[in-house]
Structure formats: structure tokens, C-alpha cells
mmCIF file with all atom_site columns, C-alpha atoms in Angstrom:
data_model
loop_
_atom_site.group_PDB
_atom_site.id
_atom_site.type_symbol
_atom_site.label_atom_id
_atom_site.label_alt_id
_atom_site.label_comp_id
_atom_site.label_asym_id
_atom_site.label_entity_id
_atom_site.label_seq_id
_atom_site.pdbx_PDB_ins_code
_atom_site.Cartn_x
_atom_site.Cartn_y
_atom_site.Cartn_z
_atom_site.occupancy
_atom_site.B_iso_or_equiv
_atom_site.pdbx_formal_charge
_atom_site.auth_seq_id
_atom_site.auth_comp_id
_atom_site.auth_asym_id
_atom_site.auth_atom_id
_atom_site.pdbx_PDB_model_num
ATOM 1   C CA . MET M 1 1   ? 11.540  -7.117 13.591  1.00 0.00 ? 1246 MET M CA 1
ATOM 2   C CA . LEU M 1 2   ? 8.806   -8.298 11.200  1.00 0.00 ? 1247 LEU M CA 1
ATOM 3   C CA . LYS M 1 3   ? 6.353   -8.469 14.099  1.00 0.00 ? 1248 LYS M CA 1
ATOM 4   C CA . GLN M 1 4   ? 6.976   -4.832 15.026  1.00 0.00 ? 1249 GLN M CA 1
ATOM 5   C CA . ILE M 1 5   ? 6.712   -3.702 11.386  1.00 0.00 ? 1250 ILE M CA 1
ATOM 6   C CA . LEU M 1 6   ? 3.386   -5.520 11.015  1.00 0.00 ? 1251 LEU M CA 1
ATOM 7   C CA . ARG M 1 7   ? 2.151   -3.906 14.235  1.00 0.00 ? 1252 ARG M CA 1
ATOM 8   C CA . GLY M 1 8   ? 3.210   -0.600 12.735  1.00 0.00 ? 1253 GLY M CA 1
ATOM 9   C CA . VAL M 1 9   ? 1.274   -1.372 9.539   1.00 0.00 ? 1254 VAL M CA 1
ATOM 10  C CA . ALA M 1 10  ? -1.870  -2.080 11.584  1.00 0.00 ? 1255 ALA M CA 1
ATOM 11  C CA . ALA M 1 11  ? -1.318  1.026  13.701  1.00 0.00 ? 1256 ALA M CA 1
ATOM 12  C CA . GLY M 1 12  ? -0.781  3.099  10.536  1.00 0.00 ? 1257 GLY M CA 1
ATOM 13  C CA . ALA M 1 13  ? -4.035  1.752  9.091   1.00 0.00 ? 1258 ALA M CA 1
ATOM 14  C CA . ALA M 1 14  ? -5.852  2.777  12.287  1.00 0.00 ? 1259 ALA M CA 1
ATOM 15  C CA . GLY M 1 15  ? -4.152  6.176  12.108  1.00 0.00 ? 1260 GLY M CA 1
ATOM 16  C CA . THR M 1 16  ? -5.253  6.570  8.491   1.00 0.00 ? 1261 THR M CA 1
ATOM 17  C CA . THR M 1 17  ? -8.833  5.876  9.517   1.00 0.00 ? 1262 THR M CA 1
ATOM 18  C CA . ALA M 1 18  ? -8.577  8.538  12.234  1.00 0.00 ? 1263 ALA M CA 1
ATOM 19  C CA . LEU M 1 19  ? -7.080  11.033 9.765   1.00 0.00 ? 1264 LEU M CA 1
ATOM 20  C CA . ASN M 1 20  ? -9.910  10.416 7.305   1.00 0.00 ? 1265 ASN M CA 1
ATOM 21  C CA . ALA M 1 21  ? -12.561 10.682 10.029  1.00 0.00 ? 1266 ALA M CA 1
ATOM 22  C CA . VAL M 1 22  ? -11.195 14.002 11.299  1.00 0.00 ? 1267 VAL M CA 1
ATOM 23  C CA . THR M 1 23  ? -10.926 15.321 7.736   1.00 0.00 ? 1268 THR M CA 1
ATOM 24  C CA . TYR M 1 24  ? -14.510 14.343 6.915   1.00 0.00 ? 1269 TYR M CA 1
ATOM 25  C CA . LEU M 1 25  ? -15.756 15.796 10.203  1.00 0.00 ? 1270 LEU M CA 1
ATOM 26  C CA . ASP M 1 26  ? -14.035 19.081 9.317   1.00 0.00 ? 1271 ASP M CA 1
ATOM 27  C CA . MET M 1 27  ? -15.767 19.021 5.922   1.00 0.00 ? 1272 MET M CA 1
ATOM 28  C CA . VAL M 1 28  ? -19.126 18.463 7.619   1.00 0.00 ? 1273 VAL M CA 1
ATOM 29  C CA . LEU M 1 29  ? -18.636 21.142 10.268  1.00 0.00 ? 1274 LEU M CA 1
ATOM 30  C CA . ARG M 1 30  ? -17.241 23.839 7.972   1.00 0.00 ? 1275 ARG M CA 1
ATOM 31  C CA . GLY M 1 31  ? -19.043 22.838 4.795   1.00 0.00 ? 1276 GLY M CA 1
ATOM 32  C CA . ARG M 1 32  ? -15.769 22.785 2.890   1.00 0.00 ? 1277 ARG M CA 1
ATOM 33  C CA . GLY M 1 33  ? -15.110 20.693 -0.169  1.00 0.00 ? 1278 GLY M CA 1
ATOM 34  C CA . ALA M 1 34  ? -12.660 17.856 -0.495  1.00 0.00 ? 1279 ALA M CA 1
ATOM 35  C CA . SER M 1 35  ? -9.089  18.636 -1.458  1.00 0.00 ? 1280 SER M CA 1
ATOM 36  C CA . SER M 1 36  ? -8.228  18.131 -5.103  1.00 0.00 ? 1281 SER M CA 1
ATOM 37  C CA . THR M 1 37  ? -4.544  17.511 -4.374  1.00 0.00 ? 1282 THR M CA 1
ATOM 38  C CA . PRO M 1 38  ? -4.775  13.681 -4.286  1.00 0.00 ? 1283 PRO M CA 1
ATOM 39  C CA . GLU M 1 39  ? -6.334  13.587 -7.763  1.00 0.00 ? 1284 GLU M CA 1
ATOM 40  C CA . GLU M 1 40  ? -3.854  16.141 -9.083  1.00 0.00 ? 1285 GLU M CA 1
ATOM 41  C CA . SER M 1 41  ? -1.008  14.038 -7.645  1.00 0.00 ? 1286 SER M CA 1
ATOM 42  C CA . VAL M 1 42  ? -2.332  11.027 -9.565  1.00 0.00 ? 1287 VAL M CA 1
ATOM 43  C CA . ARG M 1 43  ? -2.498  13.064 -12.784 1.00 0.00 ? 1288 ARG M CA 1
ATOM 44  C CA . ARG M 1 44  ? 1.061   14.324 -12.322 1.00 0.00 ? 1289 ARG M CA 1
ATOM 45  C CA . LEU M 1 45  ? 2.431   10.892 -11.426 1.00 0.00 ? 1290 LEU M CA 1
ATOM 46  C CA . ALA M 1 46  ? 0.747   9.374  -14.470 1.00 0.00 ? 1291 ALA M CA 1
ATOM 47  C CA . ALA M 1 47  ? 2.171   12.120 -16.700 1.00 0.00 ? 1292 ALA M CA 1
ATOM 48  C CA . LYS M 1 48  ? 5.680   11.622 -15.268 1.00 0.00 ? 1293 LYS M CA 1
ATOM 49  C CA . ALA M 1 49  ? 5.374   7.897  -15.995 1.00 0.00 ? 1294 ALA M CA 1
ATOM 50  C CA . GLY M 1 50  ? 4.191   8.628  -19.522 1.00 0.00 ? 1295 GLY M CA 1
ATOM 51  C CA . LEU M 1 51  ? 0.778   7.105  -18.823 1.00 0.00 ? 1296 LEU M CA 1
ATOM 52  C CA . SER M 1 52  ? -2.734  8.401  -19.162 1.00 0.00 ? 1297 SER M CA 1
ATOM 53  C CA . VAL M 1 53  ? -5.617  7.510  -16.916 1.00 0.00 ? 1298 VAL M CA 1
ATOM 54  C CA . PRO M 1 54  ? -8.102  5.700  -19.177 1.00 0.00 ? 1299 PRO M CA 1
ATOM 55  C CA . GLY M 1 55  ? -11.777 6.395  -19.682 1.00 0.00 ? 1300 GLY M CA 1
ATOM 56  C CA . ASP M 1 56  ? -14.082 9.224  -20.607 1.00 0.00 ? 1301 ASP M CA 1
ATOM 57  C CA . GLU M 1 57  ? -13.987 12.360 -18.456 1.00 0.00 ? 1302 GLU M CA 1
ATOM 58  C CA . GLU M 1 58  ? -16.259 10.933 -15.736 1.00 0.00 ? 1303 GLU M CA 1
ATOM 59  C CA . LYS M 1 59  ? -14.508 7.552  -15.489 1.00 0.00 ? 1304 LYS M CA 1
ATOM 60  C CA . ARG M 1 60  ? -11.066 9.181  -15.557 1.00 0.00 ? 1305 ARG M CA 1
ATOM 61  C CA . SER M 1 61  ? -12.111 11.544 -12.767 1.00 0.00 ? 1306 SER M CA 1
ATOM 62  C CA . ASN M 1 62  ? -13.481 8.625  -10.715 1.00 0.00 ? 1307 ASN M CA 1
ATOM 63  C CA . ARG M 1 63  ? -10.274 6.635  -11.251 1.00 0.00 ? 1308 ARG M CA 1
ATOM 64  C CA . GLU M 1 64  ? -8.140  9.607  -10.221 1.00 0.00 ? 1309 GLU M CA 1
ATOM 65  C CA . SER M 1 65  ? -10.268 10.083 -7.110  1.00 0.00 ? 1310 SER M CA 1
ATOM 66  C CA . GLY M 1 66  ? -9.974  6.425  -6.140  1.00 0.00 ? 1311 GLY M CA 1
ATOM 67  C CA . ALA M 1 67  ? -6.243  6.309  -6.872  1.00 0.00 ? 1312 ALA M CA 1
ATOM 68  C CA . GLY M 1 68  ? -5.727  9.501  -4.850  1.00 0.00 ? 1313 GLY M CA 1
ATOM 69  C CA . ALA M 1 69  ? -7.476  7.949  -1.853  1.00 0.00 ? 1314 ALA M CA 1
ATOM 70  C CA . LEU M 1 70  ? -5.372  4.800  -2.243  1.00 0.00 ? 1315 LEU M CA 1
ATOM 71  C CA . LEU M 1 71  ? -2.192  6.914  -2.286  1.00 0.00 ? 1316 LEU M CA 1
ATOM 72  C CA . GLY M 1 72  ? -3.226  8.365  1.072   1.00 0.00 ? 1317 GLY M CA 1
ATOM 73  C CA . MET M 1 73  ? -3.814  4.913  2.508   1.00 0.00 ? 1318 MET M CA 1
ATOM 74  C CA . VAL M 1 74  ? -0.466  3.662  1.230   1.00 0.00 ? 1319 VAL M CA 1
ATOM 75  C CA . THR M 1 75  ? 1.227   6.689  2.793   1.00 0.00 ? 1320 THR M CA 1
ATOM 76  C CA . GLY M 1 76  ? -0.420  6.076  6.170   1.00 0.00 ? 1321 GLY M CA 1
ATOM 77  C CA . VAL M 1 77  ? 0.399   2.376  6.226   1.00 0.00 ? 1322 VAL M CA 1
ATOM 78  C CA . THR M 1 78  ? 3.984   3.031  5.095   1.00 0.00 ? 1323 THR M CA 1
ATOM 79  C CA . VAL M 1 79  ? 4.559   5.616  7.823   1.00 0.00 ? 1324 VAL M CA 1
ATOM 80  C CA . GLY M 1 80  ? 3.127   3.086  10.292  1.00 0.00 ? 1325 GLY M CA 1
ATOM 81  C CA . ALA M 1 81  ? 5.516   0.416  8.996   1.00 0.00 ? 1326 ALA M CA 1
ATOM 82  C CA . ALA M 1 82  ? 8.422   2.842  9.443   1.00 0.00 ? 1327 ALA M CA 1
ATOM 83  C CA . TYR M 1 83  ? 7.212   3.510  12.997  1.00 0.00 ? 1328 TYR M CA 1
ATOM 84  C CA . GLY M 1 84  ? 7.242   -0.232 13.697  1.00 0.00 ? 1329 GLY M CA 1
ATOM 85  C CA . ALA M 1 85  ? 10.727  -0.542 12.195  1.00 0.00 ? 1330 ALA M CA 1
ATOM 86  C CA . ALA M 1 86  ? 11.972  2.324  14.370  1.00 0.00 ? 1331 ALA M CA 1
ATOM 87  C CA . ARG M 1 87  ? 10.544  0.585  17.423  1.00 0.00 ? 1332 ARG M CA 1
ATOM 88  C CA . ALA M 1 88  ? 12.231  -2.658 16.388  1.00 0.00 ? 1333 ALA M CA 1
ATOM 89  C CA . ALA M 1 89  ? 15.513  -0.736 16.073  1.00 0.00 ? 1334 ALA M CA 1
ATOM 90  C CA . GLY M 1 90  ? 15.211  0.408  19.697  1.00 0.00 ? 1335 GLY M CA 1
ATOM 91  C CA . TRP M 1 91  ? 13.414  3.763  19.502  1.00 0.00 ? 1336 TRP M CA 1
ATOM 92  C CA . ARG M 1 92  ? 11.343  4.073  22.689  1.00 0.00 ? 1337 ARG M CA 1
ATOM 93  C CA . PRO M 1 93  ? 9.748   7.512  22.980  1.00 0.00 ? 1338 PRO M CA 1
ATOM 94  C CA . SER M 1 94  ? 6.791   8.280  25.191  1.00 0.00 ? 1339 SER M CA 1
ATOM 95  C CA . THR M 1 95  ? 3.421   7.943  23.472  1.00 0.00 ? 1340 THR M CA 1
ATOM 96  C CA . PRO M 1 96  ? 2.946   11.731 23.182  1.00 0.00 ? 1341 PRO M CA 1
ATOM 97  C CA . VAL M 1 97  ? 6.369   12.134 21.547  1.00 0.00 ? 1342 VAL M CA 1
ATOM 98  C CA . ALA M 1 98  ? 5.721   9.147  19.274  1.00 0.00 ? 1343 ALA M CA 1
ATOM 99  C CA . ALA M 1 99  ? 2.334   10.654 18.343  1.00 0.00 ? 1344 ALA M CA 1
ATOM 100 C CA . LEU M 1 100 ? 3.892   13.999 17.428  1.00 0.00 ? 1345 LEU M CA 1
ATOM 101 C CA . VAL M 1 101 ? 6.741   12.420 15.437  1.00 0.00 ? 1346 VAL M CA 1
ATOM 102 C CA . SER M 1 102 ? 4.354   10.062 13.618  1.00 0.00 ? 1347 SER M CA 1
ATOM 103 C CA . GLY M 1 103 ? 1.976   12.891 12.764  1.00 0.00 ? 1348 GLY M CA 1
ATOM 104 C CA . LEU M 1 104 ? 4.795   15.070 11.459  1.00 0.00 ? 1349 LEU M CA 1
ATOM 105 C CA . ALA M 1 105 ? 6.232   12.144 9.486   1.00 0.00 ? 1350 ALA M CA 1
ATOM 106 C CA . ALA M 1 106 ? 2.822   11.608 7.883   1.00 0.00 ? 1351 ALA M CA 1
ATOM 107 C CA . ILE M 1 107 ? 2.602   15.298 6.954   1.00 0.00 ? 1352 ILE M CA 1
ATOM 108 C CA . ALA M 1 108 ? 6.066   15.127 5.409   1.00 0.00 ? 1353 ALA M CA 1
ATOM 109 C CA . ALA M 1 109 ? 5.309   11.879 3.566   1.00 0.00 ? 1354 ALA M CA 1
ATOM 110 C CA . ALA M 1 110 ? 2.158   13.405 2.076   1.00 0.00 ? 1355 ALA M CA 1
ATOM 111 C CA . SER M 1 111 ? 3.257   16.996 1.488   1.00 0.00 ? 1356 SER M CA 1
ATOM 112 C CA . LEU M 1 112 ? 6.833   16.670 0.245   1.00 0.00 ? 1357 LEU M CA 1
ATOM 113 C CA . PRO M 1 113 ? 5.966   14.620 -2.863  1.00 0.00 ? 1358 PRO M CA 1
ATOM 114 C CA . MET M 1 114 ? 3.113   17.013 -3.683  1.00 0.00 ? 1359 MET M CA 1
ATOM 115 C CA . ALA M 1 115 ? 5.412   20.003 -3.249  1.00 0.00 ? 1360 ALA M CA 1
ATOM 116 C CA . SER M 1 116 ? 8.125   18.412 -5.389  1.00 0.00 ? 1361 SER M CA 1
ATOM 117 C CA . MET M 1 117 ? 5.609   17.821 -8.192  1.00 0.00 ? 1362 MET M CA 1
ATOM 118 C CA . GLY M 1 118 ? 4.218   21.359 -7.914  1.00 0.00 ? 1363 GLY M CA 1
ATOM 119 C CA . VAL M 1 119 ? 0.793   20.153 -6.792  1.00 0.00 ? 1364 VAL M CA 1
ATOM 120 C CA . SER M 1 120 ? 0.856   22.217 -3.617  1.00 0.00 ? 1365 SER M CA 1
ATOM 121 C CA . ASP M 1 121 ? 3.255   24.653 -1.962  1.00 0.00 ? 1366 ASP M CA 1
ATOM 122 C CA . PRO M 1 122 ? 2.967   24.624 1.842   1.00 0.00 ? 1367 PRO M CA 1
ATOM 123 C CA . ARG M 1 123 ? 4.834   27.956 1.945   1.00 0.00 ? 1368 ARG M CA 1
ATOM 124 C CA . GLU M 1 124 ? 1.727   29.516 0.395   1.00 0.00 ? 1369 GLU M CA 1
ATOM 125 C CA . TRP M 1 125 ? -0.814  27.885 2.702   1.00 0.00 ? 1370 TRP M CA 1
ATOM 126 C CA . THR M 1 126 ? -3.061  30.029 4.876   1.00 0.00 ? 1371 THR M CA 1
ATOM 127 C CA . ARG M 1 127 ? -3.512  29.453 8.596   1.00 0.00 ? 1372 ARG M CA 1
ATOM 128 C CA . SER M 1 128 ? -6.760  27.627 7.806   1.00 0.00 ? 1373 SER M CA 1
ATOM 129 C CA . ASP M 1 129 ? -4.971  25.434 5.242   1.00 0.00 ? 1374 ASP M CA 1
ATOM 130 C CA . TRP M 1 130 ? -2.335  24.486 7.815   1.00 0.00 ? 1375 TRP M CA 1
ATOM 131 C CA . LEU M 1 131 ? -4.937  23.666 10.463  1.00 0.00 ? 1376 LEU M CA 1
ATOM 132 C CA . SER M 1 132 ? -6.939  21.607 7.951   1.00 0.00 ? 1377 SER M CA 1
ATOM 133 C CA . ASP M 1 133 ? -3.788  19.563 7.327   1.00 0.00 ? 1378 ASP M CA 1
ATOM 134 C CA . LEU M 1 134 ? -2.151  19.587 10.754  1.00 0.00 ? 1379 LEU M CA 1
ATOM 135 C CA . ILE M 1 135 ? -5.101  18.518 12.913  1.00 0.00 ? 1380 ILE M CA 1
ATOM 136 C CA . PRO M 1 136 ? -5.950  15.339 10.931  1.00 0.00 ? 1381 PRO M CA 1
ATOM 137 C CA . HIS M 1 137 ? -2.265  14.387 10.779  1.00 0.00 ? 1382 HIS M CA 1
ATOM 138 C CA . LEU M 1 138 ? -1.923  14.836 14.539  1.00 0.00 ? 1383 LEU M CA 1
ATOM 139 C CA . ALA M 1 139 ? -4.984  12.576 14.923  1.00 0.00 ? 1384 ALA M CA 1
ATOM 140 C CA . TYR M 1 140 ? -3.121  10.107 12.683  1.00 0.00 ? 1385 TYR M CA 1
ATOM 141 C CA . GLY M 1 141 ? -0.038  10.288 14.907  1.00 0.00 ? 1386 GLY M CA 1
ATOM 142 C CA . LEU M 1 142 ? -1.981  9.929  18.157  1.00 0.00 ? 1387 LEU M CA 1
ATOM 143 C CA . THR M 1 143 ? -3.976  6.973  16.864  1.00 0.00 ? 1388 THR M CA 1
ATOM 144 C CA . THR M 1 144 ? -0.916  5.281  15.336  1.00 0.00 ? 1389 THR M CA 1
ATOM 145 C CA . ALA M 1 145 ? 1.201   5.627  18.484  1.00 0.00 ? 1390 ALA M CA 1
ATOM 146 C CA . THR M 1 146 ? -1.637  4.648  20.824  1.00 0.00 ? 1391 THR M CA 1
ATOM 147 C CA . THR M 1 147 ? -2.662  1.663  18.715  1.00 0.00 ? 1392 THR M CA 1
ATOM 148 C CA . TYR M 1 148 ? 0.921   0.440  18.560  1.00 0.00 ? 1393 TYR M CA 1
ATOM 149 C CA . ALA M 1 149 ? 1.336   0.895  22.318  1.00 0.00 ? 1394 ALA M CA 1
ATOM 150 C CA . THR M 1 150 ? -1.843  -1.012 23.136  1.00 0.00 ? 1395 THR M CA 1
ATOM 151 C CA . THR M 1 151 ? -1.078  -3.924 20.833  1.00 0.00 ? 1396 THR M CA 1
ATOM 152 C CA . THR M 1 152 ? 2.407   -4.698 22.016  1.00 0.00 ? 1397 THR M CA 1
ATOM 153 C CA . GLU M 1 153 ? 4.174   -6.104 24.991  1.00 0.00 ? 1398 GLU M CA 1
ATOM 154 C CA . ASP M 1 154 ? 7.585   -4.672 25.790  1.00 0.00 ? 1399 ASP M CA 1
ATOM 155 C CA . ASP M 1 155 ? 9.534   -5.345 22.630  1.00 0.00 ? 1400 ASP M CA 1
#
């Protein structure tokens, strides 16, 4: 089981790279700015924990930005680990189904905590907002499932 979970971690890391690449490509093509939700999530988590992010305004902002990016990486790797655990438990979907499920799991893992903290409300998103979130997460799912499939023998 540990072997499959570690494969899932590696696949999730590859998926996270794909998600980031698609997101940055979208920013380049449309000239849109980066989302502020990761930094806001860090601020809200720190407040809930009774902590403050140290430093002057610039350093605090830089720390929040870095911590927000790290939260995204942790989410991607964790979803990949869960994918590996599901495979170890006997789940054997086709790669397209695994890609879709992994992508949707990544969306849920990222969006549900933000919604619960009031950082973002997906019910209020525009079509463009949904596409900006959905397409990178589907790239995550496709890359995660494909990477896992190409790095494993029959479990």
C-alpha cells in the first residue's frame, strides 16, 4: 500500500505542476492577474489559529503569497496520495475516469475549505471564473492519472 501511496504523491506533484502551468498560461494569454484567494486563505487560517503573519506589510504579503502557494502544493500532493491509496484499496477506473475524479477531487479539496472560511463562494462564480478553475484542475487530474498509470505495473 505504501508503494501505491508514494506513486500517488509523485503523480499528484506532477499534476500540481500541470495545474500551475495551465493557470500561468491562462494568465499570459488573457492578461489576467493572479488569484488572491490563496493569500486570503492563509490570512484566515492564521486568524483562526490566533496567529499573525510576521513582518512589515511587504514581508507579510510575501509570506502570505509563499504560504498560499505551498497550500496549493500540499493539496495537490495530498489528493495524489489519496488517489494512490484508492488504487491500493482496489479502485481500478479507466484513465479518463480517474482523471475526471482526480480533477474534481482537487477542485473540492481546494474550494471547500475556502468556501467554509468565506474566502470564496463558488455559487457566485461567473462562467469565466469556473473555466479558470475547472480547466487547470482537469489538467491536474489528467496528469495525475496518466503519471500514476505510466509509473506502475499492475498493482
